[in-house]
Short mmCIF file of C-alpha atoms and ligand atoms in Angstrom, two decimals:
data_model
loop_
_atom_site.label_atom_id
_atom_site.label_comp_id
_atom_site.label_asym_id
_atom_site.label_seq_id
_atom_site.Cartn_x
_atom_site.Cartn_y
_atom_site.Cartn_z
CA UNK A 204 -69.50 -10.90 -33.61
CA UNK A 205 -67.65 -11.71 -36.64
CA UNK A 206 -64.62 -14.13 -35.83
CA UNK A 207 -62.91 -15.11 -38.35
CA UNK A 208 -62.84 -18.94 -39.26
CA UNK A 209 -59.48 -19.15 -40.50
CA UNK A 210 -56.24 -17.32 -38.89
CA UNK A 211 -52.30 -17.39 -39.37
CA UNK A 212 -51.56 -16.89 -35.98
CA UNK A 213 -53.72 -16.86 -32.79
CA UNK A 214 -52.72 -15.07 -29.67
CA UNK A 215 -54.76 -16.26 -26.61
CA UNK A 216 -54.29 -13.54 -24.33
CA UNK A 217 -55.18 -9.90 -24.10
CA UNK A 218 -52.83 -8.62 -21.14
CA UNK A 219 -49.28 -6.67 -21.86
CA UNK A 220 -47.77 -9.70 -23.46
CA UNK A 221 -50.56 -10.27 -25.96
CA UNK A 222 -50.88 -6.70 -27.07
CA UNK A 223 -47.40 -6.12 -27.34
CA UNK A 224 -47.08 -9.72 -29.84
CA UNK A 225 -49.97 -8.60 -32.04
CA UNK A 226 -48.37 -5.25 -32.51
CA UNK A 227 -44.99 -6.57 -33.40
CA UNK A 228 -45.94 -9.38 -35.35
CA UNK A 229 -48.14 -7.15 -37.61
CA UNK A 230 -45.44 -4.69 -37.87
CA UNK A 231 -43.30 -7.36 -39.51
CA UNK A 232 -46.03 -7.23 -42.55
CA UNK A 233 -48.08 -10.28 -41.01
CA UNK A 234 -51.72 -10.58 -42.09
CA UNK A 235 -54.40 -12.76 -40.52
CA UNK A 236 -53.18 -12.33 -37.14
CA UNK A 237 -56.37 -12.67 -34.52
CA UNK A 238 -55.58 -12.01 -30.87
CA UNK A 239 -58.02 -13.26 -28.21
CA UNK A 240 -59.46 -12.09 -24.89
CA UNK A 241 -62.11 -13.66 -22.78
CA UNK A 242 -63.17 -10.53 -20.45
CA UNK A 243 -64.84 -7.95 -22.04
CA UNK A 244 -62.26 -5.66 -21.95
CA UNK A 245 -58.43 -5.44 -22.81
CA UNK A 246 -55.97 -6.17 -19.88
CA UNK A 247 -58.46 -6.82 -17.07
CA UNK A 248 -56.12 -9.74 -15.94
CA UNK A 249 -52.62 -9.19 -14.19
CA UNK A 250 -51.41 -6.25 -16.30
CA UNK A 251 -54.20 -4.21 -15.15
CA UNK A 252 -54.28 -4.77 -11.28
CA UNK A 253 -50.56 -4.41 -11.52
CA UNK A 254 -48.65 -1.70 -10.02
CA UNK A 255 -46.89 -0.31 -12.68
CA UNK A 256 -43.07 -0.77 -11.60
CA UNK A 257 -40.32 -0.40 -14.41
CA UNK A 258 -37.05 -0.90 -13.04
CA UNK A 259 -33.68 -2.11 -14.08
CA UNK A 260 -32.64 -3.63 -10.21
CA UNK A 261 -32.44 -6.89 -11.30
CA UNK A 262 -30.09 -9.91 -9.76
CA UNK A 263 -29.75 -11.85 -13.23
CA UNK A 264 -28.19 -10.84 -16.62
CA UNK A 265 -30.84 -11.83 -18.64
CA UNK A 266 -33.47 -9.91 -16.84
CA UNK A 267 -31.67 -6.86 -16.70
CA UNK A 268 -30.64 -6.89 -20.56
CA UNK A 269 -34.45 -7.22 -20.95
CA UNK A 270 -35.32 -3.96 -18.77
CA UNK A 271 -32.78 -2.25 -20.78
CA UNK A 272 -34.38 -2.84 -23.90
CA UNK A 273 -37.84 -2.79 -22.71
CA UNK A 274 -37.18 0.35 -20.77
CA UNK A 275 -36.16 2.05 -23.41
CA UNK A 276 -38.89 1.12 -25.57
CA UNK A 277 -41.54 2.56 -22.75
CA UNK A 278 -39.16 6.13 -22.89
CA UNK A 279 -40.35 5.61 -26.81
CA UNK A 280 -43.35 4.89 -26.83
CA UNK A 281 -45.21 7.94 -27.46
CA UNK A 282 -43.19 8.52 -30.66
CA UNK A 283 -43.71 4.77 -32.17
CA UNK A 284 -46.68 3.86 -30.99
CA UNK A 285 -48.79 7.49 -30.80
CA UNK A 286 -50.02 7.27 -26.85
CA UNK A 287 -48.77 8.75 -24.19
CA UNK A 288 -47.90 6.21 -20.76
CA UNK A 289 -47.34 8.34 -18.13
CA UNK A 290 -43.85 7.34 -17.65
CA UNK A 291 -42.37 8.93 -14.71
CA UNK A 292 -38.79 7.61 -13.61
CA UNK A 293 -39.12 8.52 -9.70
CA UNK A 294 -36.38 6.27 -9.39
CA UNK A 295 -36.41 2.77 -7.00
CA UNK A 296 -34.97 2.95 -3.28
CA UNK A 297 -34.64 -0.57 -2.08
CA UNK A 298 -33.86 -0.43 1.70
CA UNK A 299 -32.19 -3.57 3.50
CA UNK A 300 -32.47 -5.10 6.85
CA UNK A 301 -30.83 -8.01 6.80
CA UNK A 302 -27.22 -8.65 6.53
CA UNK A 303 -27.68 -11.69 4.25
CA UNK A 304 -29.33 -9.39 1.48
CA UNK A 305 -26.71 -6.53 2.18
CA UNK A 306 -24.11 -9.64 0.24
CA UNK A 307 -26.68 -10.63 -2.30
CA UNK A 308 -27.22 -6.53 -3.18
CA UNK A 309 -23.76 -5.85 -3.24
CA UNK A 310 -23.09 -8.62 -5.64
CA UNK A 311 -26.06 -7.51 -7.62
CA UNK A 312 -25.38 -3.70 -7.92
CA UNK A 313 -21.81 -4.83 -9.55
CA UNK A 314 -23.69 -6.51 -12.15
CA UNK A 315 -25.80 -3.81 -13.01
CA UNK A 316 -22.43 -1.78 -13.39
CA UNK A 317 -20.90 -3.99 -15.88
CA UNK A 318 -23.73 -3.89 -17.91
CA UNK A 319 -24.04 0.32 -17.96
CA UNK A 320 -26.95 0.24 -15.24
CA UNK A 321 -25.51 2.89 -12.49
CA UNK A 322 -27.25 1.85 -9.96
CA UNK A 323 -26.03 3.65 -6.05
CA UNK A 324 -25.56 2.09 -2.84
CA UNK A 325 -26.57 4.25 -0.22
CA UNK A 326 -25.64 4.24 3.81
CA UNK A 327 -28.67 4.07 6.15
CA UNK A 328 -27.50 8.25 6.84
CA UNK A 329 -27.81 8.63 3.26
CA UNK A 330 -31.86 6.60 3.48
CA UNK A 331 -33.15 8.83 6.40
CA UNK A 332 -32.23 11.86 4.81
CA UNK A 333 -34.11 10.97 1.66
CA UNK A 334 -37.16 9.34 3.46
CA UNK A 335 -37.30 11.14 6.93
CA UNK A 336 -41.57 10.84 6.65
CA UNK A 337 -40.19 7.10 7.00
CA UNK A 338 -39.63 4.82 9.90
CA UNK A 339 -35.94 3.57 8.97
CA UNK A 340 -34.53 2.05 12.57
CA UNK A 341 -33.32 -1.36 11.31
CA UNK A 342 -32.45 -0.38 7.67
CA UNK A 343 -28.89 -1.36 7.29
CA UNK A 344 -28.54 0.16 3.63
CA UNK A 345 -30.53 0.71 0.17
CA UNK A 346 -30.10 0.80 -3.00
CA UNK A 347 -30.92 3.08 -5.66
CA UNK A 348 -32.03 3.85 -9.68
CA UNK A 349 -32.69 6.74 -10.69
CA UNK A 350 -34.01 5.87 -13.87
CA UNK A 351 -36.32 3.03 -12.36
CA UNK A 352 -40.65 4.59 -12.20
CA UNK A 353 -43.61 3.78 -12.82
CA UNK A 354 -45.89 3.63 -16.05
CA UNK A 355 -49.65 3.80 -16.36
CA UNK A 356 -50.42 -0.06 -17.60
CA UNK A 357 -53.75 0.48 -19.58
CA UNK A 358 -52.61 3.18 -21.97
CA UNK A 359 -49.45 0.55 -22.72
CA UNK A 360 -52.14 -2.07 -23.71
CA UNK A 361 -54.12 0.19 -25.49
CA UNK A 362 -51.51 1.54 -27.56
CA UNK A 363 -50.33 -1.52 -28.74
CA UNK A 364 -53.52 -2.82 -29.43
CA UNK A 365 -54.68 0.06 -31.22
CA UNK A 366 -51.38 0.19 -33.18
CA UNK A 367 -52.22 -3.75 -33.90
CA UNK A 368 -55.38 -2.95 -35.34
CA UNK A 369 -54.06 -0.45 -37.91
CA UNK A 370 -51.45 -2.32 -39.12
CA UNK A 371 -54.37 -5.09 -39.63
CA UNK A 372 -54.56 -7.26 -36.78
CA UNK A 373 -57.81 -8.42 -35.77
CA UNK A 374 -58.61 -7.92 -32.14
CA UNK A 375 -61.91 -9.49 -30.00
CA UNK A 376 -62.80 -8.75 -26.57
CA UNK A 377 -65.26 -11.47 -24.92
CA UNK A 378 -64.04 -14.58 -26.73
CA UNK A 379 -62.82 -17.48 -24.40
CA UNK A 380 -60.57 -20.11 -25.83
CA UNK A 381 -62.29 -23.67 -24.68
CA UNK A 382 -59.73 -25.74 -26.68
CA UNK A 383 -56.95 -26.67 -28.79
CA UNK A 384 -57.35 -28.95 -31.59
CA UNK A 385 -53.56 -31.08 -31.93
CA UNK A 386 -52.90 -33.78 -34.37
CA UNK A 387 -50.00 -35.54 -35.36
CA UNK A 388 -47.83 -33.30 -32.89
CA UNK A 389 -49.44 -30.09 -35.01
CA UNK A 390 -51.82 -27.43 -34.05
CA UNK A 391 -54.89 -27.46 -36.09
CA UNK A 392 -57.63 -25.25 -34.57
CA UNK A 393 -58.67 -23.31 -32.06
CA UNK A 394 -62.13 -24.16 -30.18
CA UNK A 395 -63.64 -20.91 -28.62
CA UNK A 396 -66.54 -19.65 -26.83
CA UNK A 397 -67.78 -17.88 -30.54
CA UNK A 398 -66.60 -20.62 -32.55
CA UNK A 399 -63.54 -22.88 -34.13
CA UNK A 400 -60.84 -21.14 -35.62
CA UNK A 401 -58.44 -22.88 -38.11
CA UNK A 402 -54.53 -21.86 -37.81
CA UNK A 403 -51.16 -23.37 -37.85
CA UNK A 404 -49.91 -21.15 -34.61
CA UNK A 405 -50.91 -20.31 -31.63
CA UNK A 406 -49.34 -18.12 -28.95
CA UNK A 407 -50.15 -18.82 -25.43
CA UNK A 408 -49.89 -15.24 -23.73
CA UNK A 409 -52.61 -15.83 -20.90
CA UNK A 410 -50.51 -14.74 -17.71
CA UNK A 411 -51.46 -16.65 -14.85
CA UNK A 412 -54.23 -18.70 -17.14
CA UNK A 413 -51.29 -19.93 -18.88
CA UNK A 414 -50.75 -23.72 -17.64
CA UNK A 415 -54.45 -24.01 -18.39
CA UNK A 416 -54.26 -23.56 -21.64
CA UNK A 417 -50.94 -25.06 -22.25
CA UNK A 418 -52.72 -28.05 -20.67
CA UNK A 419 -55.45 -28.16 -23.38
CA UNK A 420 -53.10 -28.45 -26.22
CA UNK A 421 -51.40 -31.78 -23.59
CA UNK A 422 -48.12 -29.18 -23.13
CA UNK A 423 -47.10 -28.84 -19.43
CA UNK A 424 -46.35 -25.32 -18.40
CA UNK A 425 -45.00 -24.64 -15.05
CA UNK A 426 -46.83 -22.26 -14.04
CA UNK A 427 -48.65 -21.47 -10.51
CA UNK A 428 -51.43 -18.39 -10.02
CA UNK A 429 -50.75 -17.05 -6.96
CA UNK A 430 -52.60 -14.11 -5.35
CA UNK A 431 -51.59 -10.79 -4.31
CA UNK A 432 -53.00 -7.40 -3.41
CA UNK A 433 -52.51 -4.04 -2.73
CA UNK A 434 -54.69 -0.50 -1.69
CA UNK A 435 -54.22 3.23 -2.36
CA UNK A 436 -55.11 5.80 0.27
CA UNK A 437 -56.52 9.02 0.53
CA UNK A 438 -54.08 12.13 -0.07
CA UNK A 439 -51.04 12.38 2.09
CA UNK A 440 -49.91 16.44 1.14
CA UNK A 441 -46.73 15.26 3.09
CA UNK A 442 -45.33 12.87 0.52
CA UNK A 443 -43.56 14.97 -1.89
CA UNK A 444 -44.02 14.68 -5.56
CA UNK A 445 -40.49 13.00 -6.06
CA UNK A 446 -41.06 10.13 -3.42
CA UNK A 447 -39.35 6.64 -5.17
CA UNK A 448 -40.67 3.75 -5.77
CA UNK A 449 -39.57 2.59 -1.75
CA UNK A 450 -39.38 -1.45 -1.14
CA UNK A 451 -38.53 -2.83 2.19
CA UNK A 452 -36.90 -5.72 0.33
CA UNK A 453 -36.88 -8.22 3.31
CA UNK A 454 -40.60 -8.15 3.75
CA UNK A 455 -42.03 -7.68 0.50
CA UNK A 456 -43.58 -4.39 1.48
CA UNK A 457 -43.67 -1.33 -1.03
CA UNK A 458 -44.93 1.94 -1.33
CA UNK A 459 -45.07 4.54 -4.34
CA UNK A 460 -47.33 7.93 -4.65
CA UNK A 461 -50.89 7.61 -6.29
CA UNK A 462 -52.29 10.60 -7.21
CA UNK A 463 -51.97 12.36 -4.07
CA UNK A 464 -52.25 9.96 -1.71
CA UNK A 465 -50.16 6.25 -1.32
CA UNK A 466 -50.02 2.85 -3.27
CA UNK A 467 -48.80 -0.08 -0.77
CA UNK A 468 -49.01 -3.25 -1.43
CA UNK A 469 -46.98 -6.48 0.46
CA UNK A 470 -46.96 -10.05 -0.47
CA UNK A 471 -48.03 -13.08 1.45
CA UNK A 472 -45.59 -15.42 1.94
CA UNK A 473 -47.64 -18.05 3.20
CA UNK A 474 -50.40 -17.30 -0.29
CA UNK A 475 -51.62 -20.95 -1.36
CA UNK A 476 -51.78 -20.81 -5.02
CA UNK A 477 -55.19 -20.80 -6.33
CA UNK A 478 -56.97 -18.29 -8.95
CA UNK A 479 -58.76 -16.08 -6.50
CA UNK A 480 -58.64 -12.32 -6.86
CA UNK A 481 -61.11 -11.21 -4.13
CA UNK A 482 -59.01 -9.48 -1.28
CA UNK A 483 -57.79 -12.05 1.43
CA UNK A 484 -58.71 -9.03 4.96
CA UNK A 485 -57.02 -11.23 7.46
CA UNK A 486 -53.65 -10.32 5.04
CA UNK A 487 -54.90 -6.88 4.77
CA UNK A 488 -54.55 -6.15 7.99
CA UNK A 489 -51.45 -7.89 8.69
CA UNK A 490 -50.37 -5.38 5.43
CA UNK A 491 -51.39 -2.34 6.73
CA UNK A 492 -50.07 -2.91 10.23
CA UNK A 493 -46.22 -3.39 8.78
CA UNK A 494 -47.04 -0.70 6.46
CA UNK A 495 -48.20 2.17 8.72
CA UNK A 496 -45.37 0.95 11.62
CA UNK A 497 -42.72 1.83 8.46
CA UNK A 498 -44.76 5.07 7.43
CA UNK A 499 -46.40 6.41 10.42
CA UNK A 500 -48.31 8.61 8.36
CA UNK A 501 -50.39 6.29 7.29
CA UNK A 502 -52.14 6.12 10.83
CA UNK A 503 -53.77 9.24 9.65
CA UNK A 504 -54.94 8.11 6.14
CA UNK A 505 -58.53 6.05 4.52
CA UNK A 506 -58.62 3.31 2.05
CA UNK A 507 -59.36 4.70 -1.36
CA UNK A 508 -59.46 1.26 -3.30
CA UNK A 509 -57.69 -1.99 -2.75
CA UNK A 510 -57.69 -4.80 -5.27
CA UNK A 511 -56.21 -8.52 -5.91
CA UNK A 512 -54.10 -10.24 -9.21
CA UNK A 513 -52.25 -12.46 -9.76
CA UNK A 514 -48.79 -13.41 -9.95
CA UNK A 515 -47.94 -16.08 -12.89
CA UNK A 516 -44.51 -17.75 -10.88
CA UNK A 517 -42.36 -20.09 -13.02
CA UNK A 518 -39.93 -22.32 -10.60
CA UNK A 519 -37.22 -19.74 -10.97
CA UNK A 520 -38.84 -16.55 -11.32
CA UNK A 521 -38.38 -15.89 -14.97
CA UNK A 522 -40.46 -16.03 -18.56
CA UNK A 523 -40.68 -18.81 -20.82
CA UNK A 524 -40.12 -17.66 -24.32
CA UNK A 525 -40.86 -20.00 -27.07
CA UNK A 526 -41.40 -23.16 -28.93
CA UNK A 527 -42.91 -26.08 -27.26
CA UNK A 528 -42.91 -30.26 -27.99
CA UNK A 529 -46.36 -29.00 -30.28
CA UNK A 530 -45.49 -27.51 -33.45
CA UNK A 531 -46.81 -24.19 -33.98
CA UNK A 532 -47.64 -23.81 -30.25
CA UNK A 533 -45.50 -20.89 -28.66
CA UNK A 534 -45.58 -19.62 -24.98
CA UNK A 535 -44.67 -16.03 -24.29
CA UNK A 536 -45.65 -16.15 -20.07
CA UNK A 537 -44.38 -16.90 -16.55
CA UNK A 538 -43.10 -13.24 -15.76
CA UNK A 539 -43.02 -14.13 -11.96
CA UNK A 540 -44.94 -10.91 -11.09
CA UNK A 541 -42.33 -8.20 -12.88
CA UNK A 542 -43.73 -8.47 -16.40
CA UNK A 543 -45.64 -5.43 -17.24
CA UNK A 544 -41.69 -4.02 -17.68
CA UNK A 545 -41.03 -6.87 -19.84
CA UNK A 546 -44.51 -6.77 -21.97
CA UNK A 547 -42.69 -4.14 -24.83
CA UNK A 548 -39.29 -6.15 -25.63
CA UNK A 549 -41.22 -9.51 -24.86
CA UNK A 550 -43.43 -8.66 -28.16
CA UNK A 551 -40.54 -8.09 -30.04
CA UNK A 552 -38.77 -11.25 -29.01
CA UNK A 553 -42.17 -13.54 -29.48
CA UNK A 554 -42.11 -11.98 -33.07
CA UNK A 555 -38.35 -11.92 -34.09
CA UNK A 556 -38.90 -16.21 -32.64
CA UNK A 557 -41.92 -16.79 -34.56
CA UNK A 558 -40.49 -15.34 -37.95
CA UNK A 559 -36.85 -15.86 -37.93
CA UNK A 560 -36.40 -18.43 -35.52
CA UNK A 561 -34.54 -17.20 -32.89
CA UNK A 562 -34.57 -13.86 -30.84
CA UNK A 563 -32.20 -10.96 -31.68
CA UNK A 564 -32.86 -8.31 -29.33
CA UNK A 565 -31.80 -10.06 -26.38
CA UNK A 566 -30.79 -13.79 -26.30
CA UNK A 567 -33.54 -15.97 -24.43
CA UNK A 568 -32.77 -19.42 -25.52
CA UNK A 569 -31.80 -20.04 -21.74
CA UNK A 570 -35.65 -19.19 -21.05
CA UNK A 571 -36.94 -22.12 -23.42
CA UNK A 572 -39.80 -24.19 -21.72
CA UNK A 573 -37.00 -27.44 -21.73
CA UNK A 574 -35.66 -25.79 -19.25
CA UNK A 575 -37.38 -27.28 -16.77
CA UNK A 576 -36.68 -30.72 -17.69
CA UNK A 577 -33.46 -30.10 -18.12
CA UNK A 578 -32.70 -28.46 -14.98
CA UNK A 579 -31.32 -25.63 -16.31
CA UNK A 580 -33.18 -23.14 -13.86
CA UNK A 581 -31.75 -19.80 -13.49
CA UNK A 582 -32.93 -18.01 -10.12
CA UNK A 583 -33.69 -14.24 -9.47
CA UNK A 584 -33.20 -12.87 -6.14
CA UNK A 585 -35.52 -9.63 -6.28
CA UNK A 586 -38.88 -10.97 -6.67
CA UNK A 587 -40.93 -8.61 -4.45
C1 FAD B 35 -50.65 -7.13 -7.60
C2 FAD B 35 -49.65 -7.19 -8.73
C3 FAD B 35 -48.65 -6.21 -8.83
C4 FAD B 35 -47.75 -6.25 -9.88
N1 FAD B 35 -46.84 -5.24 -10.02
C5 FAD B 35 -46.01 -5.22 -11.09
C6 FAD B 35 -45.12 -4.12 -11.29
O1 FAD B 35 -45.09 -3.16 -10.53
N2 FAD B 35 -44.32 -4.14 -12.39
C7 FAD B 35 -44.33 -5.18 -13.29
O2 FAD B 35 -43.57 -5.16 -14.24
N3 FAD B 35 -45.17 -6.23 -13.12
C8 FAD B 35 -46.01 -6.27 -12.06
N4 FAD B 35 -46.87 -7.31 -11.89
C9 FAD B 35 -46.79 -8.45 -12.82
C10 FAD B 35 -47.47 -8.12 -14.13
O3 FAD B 35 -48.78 -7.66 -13.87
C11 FAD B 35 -47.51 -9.39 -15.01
O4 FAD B 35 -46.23 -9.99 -15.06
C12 FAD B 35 -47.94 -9.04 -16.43
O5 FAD B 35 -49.01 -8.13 -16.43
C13 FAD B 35 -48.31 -10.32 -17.17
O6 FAD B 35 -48.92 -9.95 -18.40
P1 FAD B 35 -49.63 -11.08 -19.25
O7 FAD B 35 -50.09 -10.42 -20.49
O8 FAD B 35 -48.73 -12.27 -19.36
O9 FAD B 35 -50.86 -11.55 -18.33
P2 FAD B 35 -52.32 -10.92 -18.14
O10 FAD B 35 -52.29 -9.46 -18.06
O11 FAD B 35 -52.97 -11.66 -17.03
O12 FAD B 35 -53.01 -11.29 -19.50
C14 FAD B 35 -53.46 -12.62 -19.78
C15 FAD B 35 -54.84 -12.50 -20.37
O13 FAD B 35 -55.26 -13.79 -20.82
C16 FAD B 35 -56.67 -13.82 -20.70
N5 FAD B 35 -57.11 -15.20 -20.78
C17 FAD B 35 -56.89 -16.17 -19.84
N6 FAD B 35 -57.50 -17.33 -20.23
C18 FAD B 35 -58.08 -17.07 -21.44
C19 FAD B 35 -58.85 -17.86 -22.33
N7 FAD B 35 -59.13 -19.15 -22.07
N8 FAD B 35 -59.31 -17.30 -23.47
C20 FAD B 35 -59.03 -15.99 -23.75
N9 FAD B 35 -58.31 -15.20 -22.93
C21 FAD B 35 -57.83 -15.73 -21.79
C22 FAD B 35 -56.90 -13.16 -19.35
O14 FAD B 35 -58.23 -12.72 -19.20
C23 FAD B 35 -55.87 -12.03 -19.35
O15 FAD B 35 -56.42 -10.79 -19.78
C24 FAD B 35 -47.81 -7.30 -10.84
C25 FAD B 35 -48.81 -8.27 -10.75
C26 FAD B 35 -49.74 -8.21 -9.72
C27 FAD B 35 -50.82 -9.26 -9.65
#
């Protein structure tokens, strides 16, 4: 392998976030950019056991500014970027059970109105006539988006990478970052697993990895790896083609057609965090219990595949963008387990910070790292 001793920038990272960087940076004209990924392939980490959600339904401004930029950059893809993703906007159907959430969704829906996302309430008459394969007894109410789908995560990172590399960005598979040379408050170098790599900037874009290698450059970065896993089933003919995206919001439980057959997937409240990505069985089965007493159908269908990732959780559920106390290192992770949506417009912002200063696109200097310290935490309510 022939990595390069010297570099501009260095991206440590090969997931959504650090494909979508190197292709914005080196659209901006930059040369000597050299993005880094320990496994052998590109997004092997938690952009590609991810399940592909793209939706708008957030609780927070912020977030839902960045779906509708990064949203509309996935409907564009195929035209800038020269790959096709698969997009397919089957829409999200959140249903509701408990009356405390019905207040928090309410609230949440009138902020997606103000800022143009139409997003529809819907009566529990409204939910059983759209799901009736569906067991919908306690569901109070839903909401719905039509324009909220699902995107095939692999041809996103290969696009941008492949875009990267023509416009000059150098891209290596198989390199592991060991270190991080600082002196006198200043990045220096870069130790890796092929050799040391001289630069002035780094960009920390490894997902749930990312604490440990903020750690190795002394920068604290809150955040926790925590596990969670889903399975896909054998075809279910009775699931129409148009089934949503269908999340039973009060117990993290969701459901969206794979191929022919079901994607479910429910999160673990109790998860310790912890960088393990074999499948936890005990949960499995707790899973597919709640899942098949929601969709009855599912009695009747195998396992096709089932899989771990993990989530990369900040303290309040969103990104950190930015500089930190290091000069020249930059973090551009934390997505809280909803950032393969984020991965296009978070490129753009990571470059528009790194060249000008400050982001354009959408305003993120709430979602610096000093956050933290400062207590300036901003909370959003639909993690799932
Ligand atoms: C089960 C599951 C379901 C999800 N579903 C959705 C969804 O429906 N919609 C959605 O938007 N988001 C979803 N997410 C979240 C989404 O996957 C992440 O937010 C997003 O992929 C993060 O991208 P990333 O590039 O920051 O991290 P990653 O994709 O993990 O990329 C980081 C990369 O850094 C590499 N790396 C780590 N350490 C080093 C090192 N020392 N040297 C070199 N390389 C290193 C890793 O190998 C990895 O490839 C889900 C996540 C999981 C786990």
């Amino acid at each position: 392998m022939d990595l390069p001793s010297k570099a501009n920038i260095v991206i440590i990272g090969g997931g959504v976030m650090g494909a979508s960087i190197a292709y914005h940076l080196s659209a901006r004209g930059n040369n000597k950019i050299l993005l880094l990924e320990k496994e052998q392939f590109f997004g092997q980490g938690a952009t590609g056991r991810c399940a592909g959600g793209v939706r708008y339904q957030f609780s927070t401004e912020i977030n839902i500014r960045l779906s509708l930029k990064s949203l509309t950059m996935l409907e564009r893809f195929e035209d800038e970027i020269g790959q096709s993703i698969d997009y397919r906007q089957c829409g999200y159907l959140i249903l509701l059970t408990d009356q405390k959430d019905l207040d928090a969704f309410k609230h949440n829906v009138q902020l997606q109105h103000r800022l143009g996302v139409q997003t529809e309430w819907l009566g529990s008459e409204d939910i059983r006539e759209l799901l009736p394969m569906m067991n919908l007894d306690d569901v109070l109410a839903g909401t719905y988006q039509p324009k909220d789908g699902l995107v095939d995560p692999n041809s996103v990172v290969m696009g941008y990478i492949k875009a990267a590399k023509r416009q000059g960005a150098e891209v290596f598979t198989g390199v592991e970052v060991t270190g991080i040379d600082v002196q006198n408050g200043r990045i220096m170098s870069v130790e890796t697993s092929a050799g040391k790599i001289n630069t002035p900037l780094v960009v920390n874009a490894a997902g749930p990895w990312a604490g440990l290698i903020g750690r190795m450059a002394g920068v604290e970065i809150p955040i926790t790896p925590l596990r969670r896993q889903m399975l896909t089933t054998t075809p279910l003919p009775e699931i129409p083609t148009e089934f949503p995206f269908v999340i039973d919001f009060a117990q993290s439980l969701y459901f969206h057609r794979e191929g022919e057959g079901l994607l479910t997937g429910m999160s673990n409240p109790d998860e310790k965090p912890g960088f393990d990505q074999e499948i936890d069985p005990a949960w499995e089965l707790v899973h597919l219990e709640a899942a098949a007493s929601r969709m009855p159908l599912l009695e009747e269908a195998g396992i096709i595949s089932h899989w771990a990732g993990l989530y990369e959780n900040t303290p309040d559920a969103h990104p950190i963008f930015g500089a930190t106390p290091v000069e020249g290192y930059y973090v551009c992770a934390g997505f809280s387990g909803h950032g393969f949506m984020h991965g296009p417009v978070a490129g753009k912002i990571m470059g528009e910070i790194i060249l000008d200063g400050h982001a354009s696109i959408v305003d993120v200097s709430a979602l610096d790292l000093a956050r933290f310290e400062g207590g300036r935490l901003i909370r959003e309510y639909n993690v799932i």
